[in-house]
mmCIF file with all atom_site columns, C-alpha atoms in Angstrom:
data_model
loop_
_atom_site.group_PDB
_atom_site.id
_atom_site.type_symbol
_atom_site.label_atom_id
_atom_site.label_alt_id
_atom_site.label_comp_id
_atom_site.label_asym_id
_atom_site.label_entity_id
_atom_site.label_seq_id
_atom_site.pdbx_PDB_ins_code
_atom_site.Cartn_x
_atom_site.Cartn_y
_atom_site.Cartn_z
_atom_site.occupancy
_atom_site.B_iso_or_equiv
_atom_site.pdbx_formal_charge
_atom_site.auth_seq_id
_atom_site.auth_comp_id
_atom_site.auth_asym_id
_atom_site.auth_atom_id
_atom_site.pdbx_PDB_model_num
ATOM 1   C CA . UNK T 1 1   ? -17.853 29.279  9.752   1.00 0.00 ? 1   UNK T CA 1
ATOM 2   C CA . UNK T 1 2   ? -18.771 26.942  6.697   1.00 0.00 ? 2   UNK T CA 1
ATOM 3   C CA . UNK T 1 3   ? -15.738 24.487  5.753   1.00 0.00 ? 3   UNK T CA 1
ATOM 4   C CA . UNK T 1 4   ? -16.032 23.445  2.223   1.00 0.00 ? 4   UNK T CA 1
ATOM 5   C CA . UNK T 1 5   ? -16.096 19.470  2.381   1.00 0.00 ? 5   UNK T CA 1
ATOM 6   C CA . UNK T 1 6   ? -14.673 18.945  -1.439  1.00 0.00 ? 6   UNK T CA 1
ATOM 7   C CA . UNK T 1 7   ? -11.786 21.320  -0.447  1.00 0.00 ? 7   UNK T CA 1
ATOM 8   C CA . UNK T 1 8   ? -11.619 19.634  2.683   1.00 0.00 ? 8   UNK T CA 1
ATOM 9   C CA . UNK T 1 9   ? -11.062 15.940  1.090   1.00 0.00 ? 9   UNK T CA 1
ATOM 10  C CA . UNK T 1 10  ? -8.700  17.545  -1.777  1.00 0.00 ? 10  UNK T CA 1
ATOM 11  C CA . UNK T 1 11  ? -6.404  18.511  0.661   1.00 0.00 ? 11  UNK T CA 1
ATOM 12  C CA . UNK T 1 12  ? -6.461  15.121  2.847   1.00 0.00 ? 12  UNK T CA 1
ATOM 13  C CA . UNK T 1 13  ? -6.097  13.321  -0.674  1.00 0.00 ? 13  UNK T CA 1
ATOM 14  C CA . UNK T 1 14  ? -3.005  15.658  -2.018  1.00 0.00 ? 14  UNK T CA 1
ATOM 15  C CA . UNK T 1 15  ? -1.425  15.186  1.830   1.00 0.00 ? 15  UNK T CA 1
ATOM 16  C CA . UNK T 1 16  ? -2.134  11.032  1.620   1.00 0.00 ? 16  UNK T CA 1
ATOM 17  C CA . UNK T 1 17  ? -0.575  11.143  -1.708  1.00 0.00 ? 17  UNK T CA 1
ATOM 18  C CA . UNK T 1 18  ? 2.710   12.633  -0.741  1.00 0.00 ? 18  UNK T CA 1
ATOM 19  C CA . UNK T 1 19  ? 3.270   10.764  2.395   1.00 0.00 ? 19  UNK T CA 1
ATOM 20  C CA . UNK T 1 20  ? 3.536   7.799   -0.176  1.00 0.00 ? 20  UNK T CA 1
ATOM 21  C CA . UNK T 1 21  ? 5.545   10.015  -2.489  1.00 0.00 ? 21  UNK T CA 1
ATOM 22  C CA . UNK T 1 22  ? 8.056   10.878  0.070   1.00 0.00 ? 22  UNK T CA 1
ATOM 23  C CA . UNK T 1 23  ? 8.376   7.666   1.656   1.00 0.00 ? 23  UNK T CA 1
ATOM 24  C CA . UNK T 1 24  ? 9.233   6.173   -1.761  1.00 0.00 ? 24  UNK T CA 1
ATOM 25  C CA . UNK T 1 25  ? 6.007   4.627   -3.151  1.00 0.00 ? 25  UNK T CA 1
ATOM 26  C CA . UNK T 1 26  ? 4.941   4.543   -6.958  1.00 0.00 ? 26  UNK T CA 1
ATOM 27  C CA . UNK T 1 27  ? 1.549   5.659   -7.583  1.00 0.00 ? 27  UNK T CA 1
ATOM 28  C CA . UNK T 1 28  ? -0.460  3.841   -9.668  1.00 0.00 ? 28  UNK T CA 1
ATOM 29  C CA . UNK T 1 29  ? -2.907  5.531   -11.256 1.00 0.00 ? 29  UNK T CA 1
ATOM 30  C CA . UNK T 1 30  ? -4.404  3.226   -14.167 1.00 0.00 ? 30  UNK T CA 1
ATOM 31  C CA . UNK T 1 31  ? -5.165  -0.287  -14.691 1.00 0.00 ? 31  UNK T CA 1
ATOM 32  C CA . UNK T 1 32  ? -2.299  -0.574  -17.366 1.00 0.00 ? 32  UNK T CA 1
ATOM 33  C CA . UNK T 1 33  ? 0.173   0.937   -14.743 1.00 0.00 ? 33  UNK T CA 1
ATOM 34  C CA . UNK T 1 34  ? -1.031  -1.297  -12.452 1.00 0.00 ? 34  UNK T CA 1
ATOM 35  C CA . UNK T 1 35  ? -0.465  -4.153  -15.281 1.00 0.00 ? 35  UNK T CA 1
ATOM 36  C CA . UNK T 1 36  ? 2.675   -2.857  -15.501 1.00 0.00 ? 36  UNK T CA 1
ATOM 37  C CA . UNK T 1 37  ? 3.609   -2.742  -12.503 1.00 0.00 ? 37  UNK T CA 1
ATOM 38  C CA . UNK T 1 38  ? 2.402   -6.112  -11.446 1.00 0.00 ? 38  UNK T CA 1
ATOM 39  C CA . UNK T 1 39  ? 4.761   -7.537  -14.259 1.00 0.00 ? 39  UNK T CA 1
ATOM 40  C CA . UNK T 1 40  ? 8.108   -6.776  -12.586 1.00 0.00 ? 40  UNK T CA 1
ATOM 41  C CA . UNK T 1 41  ? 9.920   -9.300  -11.516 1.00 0.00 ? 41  UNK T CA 1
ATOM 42  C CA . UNK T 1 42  ? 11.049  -10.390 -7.528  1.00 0.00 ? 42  UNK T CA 1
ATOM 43  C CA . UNK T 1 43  ? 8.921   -9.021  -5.073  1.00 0.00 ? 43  UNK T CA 1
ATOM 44  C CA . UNK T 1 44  ? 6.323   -5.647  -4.924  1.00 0.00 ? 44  UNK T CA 1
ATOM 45  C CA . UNK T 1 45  ? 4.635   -4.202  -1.804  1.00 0.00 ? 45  UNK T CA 1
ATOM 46  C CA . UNK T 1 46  ? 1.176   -2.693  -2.666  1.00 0.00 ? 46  UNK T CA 1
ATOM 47  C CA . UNK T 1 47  ? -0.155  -0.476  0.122   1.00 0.00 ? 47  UNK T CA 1
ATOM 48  C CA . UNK T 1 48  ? -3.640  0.084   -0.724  1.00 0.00 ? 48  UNK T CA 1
ATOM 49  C CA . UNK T 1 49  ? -4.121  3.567   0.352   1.00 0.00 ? 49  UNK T CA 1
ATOM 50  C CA . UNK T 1 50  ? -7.414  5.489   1.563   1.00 0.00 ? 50  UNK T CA 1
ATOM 51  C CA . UNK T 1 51  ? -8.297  8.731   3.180   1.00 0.00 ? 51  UNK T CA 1
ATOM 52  C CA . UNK T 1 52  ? -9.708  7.383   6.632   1.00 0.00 ? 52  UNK T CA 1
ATOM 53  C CA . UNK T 1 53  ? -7.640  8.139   9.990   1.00 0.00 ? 53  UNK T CA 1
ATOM 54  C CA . UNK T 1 54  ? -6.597  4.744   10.250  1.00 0.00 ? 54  UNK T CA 1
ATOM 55  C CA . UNK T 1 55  ? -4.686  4.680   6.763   1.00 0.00 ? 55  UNK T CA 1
ATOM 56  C CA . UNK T 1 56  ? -2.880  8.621   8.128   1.00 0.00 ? 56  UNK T CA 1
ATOM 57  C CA . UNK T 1 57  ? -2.826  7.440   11.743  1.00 0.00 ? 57  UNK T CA 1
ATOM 58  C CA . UNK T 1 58  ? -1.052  3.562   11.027  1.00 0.00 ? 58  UNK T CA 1
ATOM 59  C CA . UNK T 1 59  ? -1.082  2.671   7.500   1.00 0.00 ? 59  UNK T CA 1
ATOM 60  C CA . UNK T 1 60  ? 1.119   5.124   5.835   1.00 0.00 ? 60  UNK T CA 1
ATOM 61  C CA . UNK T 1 61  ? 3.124   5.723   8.806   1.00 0.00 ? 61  UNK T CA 1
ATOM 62  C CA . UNK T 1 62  ? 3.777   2.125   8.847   1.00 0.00 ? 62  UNK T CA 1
ATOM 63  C CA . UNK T 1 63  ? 4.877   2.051   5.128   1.00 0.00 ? 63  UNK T CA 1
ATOM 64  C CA . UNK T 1 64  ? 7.023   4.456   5.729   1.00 0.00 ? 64  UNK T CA 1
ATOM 65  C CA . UNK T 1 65  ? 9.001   3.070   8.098   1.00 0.00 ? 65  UNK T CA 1
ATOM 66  C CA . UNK T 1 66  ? 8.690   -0.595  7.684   1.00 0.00 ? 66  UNK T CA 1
ATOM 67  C CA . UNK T 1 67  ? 11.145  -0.257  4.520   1.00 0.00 ? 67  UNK T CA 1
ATOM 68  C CA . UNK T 1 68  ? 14.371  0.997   7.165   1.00 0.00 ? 68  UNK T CA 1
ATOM 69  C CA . UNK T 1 69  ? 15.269  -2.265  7.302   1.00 0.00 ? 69  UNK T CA 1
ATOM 70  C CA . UNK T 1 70  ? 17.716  -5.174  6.011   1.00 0.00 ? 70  UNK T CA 1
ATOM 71  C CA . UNK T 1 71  ? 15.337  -6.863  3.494   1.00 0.00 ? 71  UNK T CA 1
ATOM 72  C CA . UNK T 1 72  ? 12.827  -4.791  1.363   1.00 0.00 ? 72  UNK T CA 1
ATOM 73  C CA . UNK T 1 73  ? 10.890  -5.311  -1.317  1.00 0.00 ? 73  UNK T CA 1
ATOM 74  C CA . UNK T 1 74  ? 12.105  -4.594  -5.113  1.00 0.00 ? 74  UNK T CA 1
ATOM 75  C CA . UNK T 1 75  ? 9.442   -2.397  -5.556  1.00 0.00 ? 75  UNK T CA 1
ATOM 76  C CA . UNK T 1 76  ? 6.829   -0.202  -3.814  1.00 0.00 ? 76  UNK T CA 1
ATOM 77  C CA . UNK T 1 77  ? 3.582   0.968   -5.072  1.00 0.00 ? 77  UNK T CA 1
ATOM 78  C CA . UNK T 1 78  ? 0.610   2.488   -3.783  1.00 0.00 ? 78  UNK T CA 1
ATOM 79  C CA . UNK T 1 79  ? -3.212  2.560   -5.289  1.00 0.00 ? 79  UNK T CA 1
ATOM 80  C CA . UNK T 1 80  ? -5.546  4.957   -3.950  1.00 0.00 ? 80  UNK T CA 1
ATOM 81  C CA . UNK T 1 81  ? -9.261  3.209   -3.207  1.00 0.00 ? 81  UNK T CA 1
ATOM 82  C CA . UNK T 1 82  ? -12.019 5.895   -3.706  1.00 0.00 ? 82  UNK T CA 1
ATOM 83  C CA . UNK T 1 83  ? -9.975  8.055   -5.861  1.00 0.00 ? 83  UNK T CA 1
ATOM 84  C CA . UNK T 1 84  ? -8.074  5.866   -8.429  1.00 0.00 ? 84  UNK T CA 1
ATOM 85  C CA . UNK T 1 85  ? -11.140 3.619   -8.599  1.00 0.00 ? 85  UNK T CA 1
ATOM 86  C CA . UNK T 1 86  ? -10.327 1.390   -11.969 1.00 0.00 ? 86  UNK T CA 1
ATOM 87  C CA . UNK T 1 87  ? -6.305  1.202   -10.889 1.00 0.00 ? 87  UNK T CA 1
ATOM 88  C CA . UNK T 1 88  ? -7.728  0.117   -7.244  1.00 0.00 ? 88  UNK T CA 1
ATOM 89  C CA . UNK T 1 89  ? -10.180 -2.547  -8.922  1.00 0.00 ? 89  UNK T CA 1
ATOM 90  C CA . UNK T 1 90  ? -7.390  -3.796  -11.173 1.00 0.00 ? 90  UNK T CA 1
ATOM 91  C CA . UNK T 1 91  ? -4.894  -4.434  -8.770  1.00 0.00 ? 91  UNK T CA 1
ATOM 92  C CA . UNK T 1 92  ? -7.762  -6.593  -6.403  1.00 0.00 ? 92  UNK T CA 1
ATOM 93  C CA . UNK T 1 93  ? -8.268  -8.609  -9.773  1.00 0.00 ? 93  UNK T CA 1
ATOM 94  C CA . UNK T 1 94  ? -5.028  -9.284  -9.884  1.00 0.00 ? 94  UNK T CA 1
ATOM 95  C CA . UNK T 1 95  ? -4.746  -10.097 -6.135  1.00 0.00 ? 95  UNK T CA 1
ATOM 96  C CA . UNK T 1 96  ? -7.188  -12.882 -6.846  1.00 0.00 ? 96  UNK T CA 1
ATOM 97  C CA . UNK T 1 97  ? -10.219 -14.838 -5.776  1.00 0.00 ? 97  UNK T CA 1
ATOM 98  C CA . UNK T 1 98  ? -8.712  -15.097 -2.229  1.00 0.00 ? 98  UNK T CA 1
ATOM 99  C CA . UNK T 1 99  ? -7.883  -11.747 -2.098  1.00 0.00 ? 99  UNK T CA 1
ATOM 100 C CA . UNK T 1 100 ? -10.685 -9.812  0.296   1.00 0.00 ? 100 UNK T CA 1
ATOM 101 C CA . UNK T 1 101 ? -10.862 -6.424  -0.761  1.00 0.00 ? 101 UNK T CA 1
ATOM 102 C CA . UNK T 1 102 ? -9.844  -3.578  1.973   1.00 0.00 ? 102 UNK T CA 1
ATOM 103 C CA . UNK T 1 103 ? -8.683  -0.310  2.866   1.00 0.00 ? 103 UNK T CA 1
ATOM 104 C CA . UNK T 1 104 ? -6.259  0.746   3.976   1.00 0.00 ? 104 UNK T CA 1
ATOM 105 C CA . UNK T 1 105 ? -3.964  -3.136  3.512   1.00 0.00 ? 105 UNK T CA 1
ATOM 106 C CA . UNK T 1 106 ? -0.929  -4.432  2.064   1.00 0.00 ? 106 UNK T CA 1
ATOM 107 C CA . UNK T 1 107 ? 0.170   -7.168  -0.607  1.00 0.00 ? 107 UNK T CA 1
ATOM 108 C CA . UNK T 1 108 ? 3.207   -8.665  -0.824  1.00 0.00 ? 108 UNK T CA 1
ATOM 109 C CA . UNK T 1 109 ? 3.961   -9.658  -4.366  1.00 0.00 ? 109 UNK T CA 1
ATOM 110 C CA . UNK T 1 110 ? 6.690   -12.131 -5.704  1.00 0.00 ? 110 UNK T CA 1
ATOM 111 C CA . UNK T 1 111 ? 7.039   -12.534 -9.273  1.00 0.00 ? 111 UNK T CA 1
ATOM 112 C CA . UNK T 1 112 ? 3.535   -11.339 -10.143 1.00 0.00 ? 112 UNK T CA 1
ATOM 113 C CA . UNK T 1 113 ? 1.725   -13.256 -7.388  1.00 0.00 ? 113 UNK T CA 1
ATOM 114 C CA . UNK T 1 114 ? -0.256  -12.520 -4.352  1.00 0.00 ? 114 UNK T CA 1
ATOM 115 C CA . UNK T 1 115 ? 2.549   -14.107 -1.332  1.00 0.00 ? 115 UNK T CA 1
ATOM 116 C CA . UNK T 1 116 ? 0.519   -12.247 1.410   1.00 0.00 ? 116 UNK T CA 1
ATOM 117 C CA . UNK T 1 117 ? -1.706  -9.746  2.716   1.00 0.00 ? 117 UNK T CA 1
ATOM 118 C CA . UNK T 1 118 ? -2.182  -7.547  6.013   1.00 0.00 ? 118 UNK T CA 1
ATOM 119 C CA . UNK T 1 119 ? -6.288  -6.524  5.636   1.00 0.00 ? 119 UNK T CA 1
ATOM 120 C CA . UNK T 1 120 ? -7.743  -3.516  7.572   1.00 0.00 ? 120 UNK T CA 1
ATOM 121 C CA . UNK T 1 121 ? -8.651  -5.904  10.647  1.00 0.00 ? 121 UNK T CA 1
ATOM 122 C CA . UNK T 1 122 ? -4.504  -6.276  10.926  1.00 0.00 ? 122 UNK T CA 1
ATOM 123 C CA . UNK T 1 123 ? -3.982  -2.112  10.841  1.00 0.00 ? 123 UNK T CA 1
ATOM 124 C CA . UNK T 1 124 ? -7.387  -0.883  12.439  1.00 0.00 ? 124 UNK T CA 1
ATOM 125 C CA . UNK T 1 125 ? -6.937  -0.822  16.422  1.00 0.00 ? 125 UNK T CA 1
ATOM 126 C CA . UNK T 1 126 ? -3.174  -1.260  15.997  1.00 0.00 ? 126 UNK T CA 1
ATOM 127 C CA . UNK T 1 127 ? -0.148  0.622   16.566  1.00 0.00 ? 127 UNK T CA 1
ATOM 128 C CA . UNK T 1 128 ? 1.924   1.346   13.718  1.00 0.00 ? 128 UNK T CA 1
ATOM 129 C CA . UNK T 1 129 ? 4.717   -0.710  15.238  1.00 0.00 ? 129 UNK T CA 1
ATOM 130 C CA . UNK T 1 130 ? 3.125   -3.311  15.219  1.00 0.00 ? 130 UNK T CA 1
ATOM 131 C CA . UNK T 1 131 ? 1.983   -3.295  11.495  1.00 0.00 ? 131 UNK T CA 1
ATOM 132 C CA . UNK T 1 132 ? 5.978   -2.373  10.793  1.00 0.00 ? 132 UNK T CA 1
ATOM 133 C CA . UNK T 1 133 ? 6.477   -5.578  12.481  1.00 0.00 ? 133 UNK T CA 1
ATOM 134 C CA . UNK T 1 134 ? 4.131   -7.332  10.429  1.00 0.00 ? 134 UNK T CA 1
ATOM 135 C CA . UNK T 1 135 ? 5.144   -5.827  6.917   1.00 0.00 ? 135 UNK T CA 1
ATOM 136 C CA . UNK T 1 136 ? 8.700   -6.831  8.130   1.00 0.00 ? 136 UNK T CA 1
ATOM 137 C CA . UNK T 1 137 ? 8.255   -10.175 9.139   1.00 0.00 ? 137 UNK T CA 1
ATOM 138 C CA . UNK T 1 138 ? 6.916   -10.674 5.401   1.00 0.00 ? 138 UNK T CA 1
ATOM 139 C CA . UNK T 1 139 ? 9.823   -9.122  4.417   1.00 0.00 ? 139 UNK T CA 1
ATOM 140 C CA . UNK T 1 140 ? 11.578  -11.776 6.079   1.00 0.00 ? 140 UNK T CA 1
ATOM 141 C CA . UNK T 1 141 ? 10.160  -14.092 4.129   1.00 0.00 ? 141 UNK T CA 1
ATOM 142 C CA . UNK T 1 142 ? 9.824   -13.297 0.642   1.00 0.00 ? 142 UNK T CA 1
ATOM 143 C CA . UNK T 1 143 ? 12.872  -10.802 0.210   1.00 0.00 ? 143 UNK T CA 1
ATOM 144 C CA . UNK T 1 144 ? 16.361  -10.736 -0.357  1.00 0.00 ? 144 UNK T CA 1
ATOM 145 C CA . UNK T 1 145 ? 18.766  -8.456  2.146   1.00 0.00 ? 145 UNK T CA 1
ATOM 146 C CA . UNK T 1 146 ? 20.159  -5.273  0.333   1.00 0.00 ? 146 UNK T CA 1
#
């Protein structure tokens, strides 16, 4: 039985993609909605989203859930490394030079700029409670209750 790998990675894509949907997330899809986005004012999670099992298995599981809680970000967006290349490569400009590019990660945003960041080496290995955990102590920090 031959399995089509294009078909194969269209499908894991157009699943990844609404799992962020559903759970509330704005895709990005350009630099200039990235720009946009970026512009808003208090704070903006950006979940860096990618097709490997550790994004499926932690990553988006962990956005998901992480925003059930008393204090939440303004705003949540999502860019898609390896499929919305130029939005991806905007948003890591904007992150700046600090920023070390990975995928799947988070950034916390206030105002515009970078407040923090949970890389790959924070999601890969871990359960998703524990990246919840993270993502909410940040939350902690840098937002207001609702």
């Amino acid at each position: 039985m031959a399995m089509d790998f294009n078909m194969l990675m269209n499908d894991t894509v157009k699943q990844a993609r609404t799992d962020m949907d559903e759970s509330g997330y704005e895709q990005l899809l350009s630099p200039e909605q990235v720009e946009e986005a970026f512009k808003r004012s208090g704070t903006t999670l950006v979940m860096i989203n990618s097709v490997c099992g550790c994004a499926g298995g932690i990553a988006r599981p962990a956005a998901k859930h992480s925003v059930h809680y008393d204090k939440r970000p303004d705003h949540l967006v999502t860019v898609f490394a390896g499929q919305d290349k130029e939005a991806t490569a905007q948003a890591r400009m904007l992150f700046g030079e600090d920023h070390l590019p990975s995928s799947p990660s988070f950034a916390m945003m206030k105002d515009g700029k970078l407040v923090a960041e949970i890389g790959r080496y924070e999601i890969e290995g871990h359960d998703p409670m524990s990246v919840v955990r993270n993502l909410q102590s940040q939350f902690d920090d840098f937002c207001e209750e609702l």
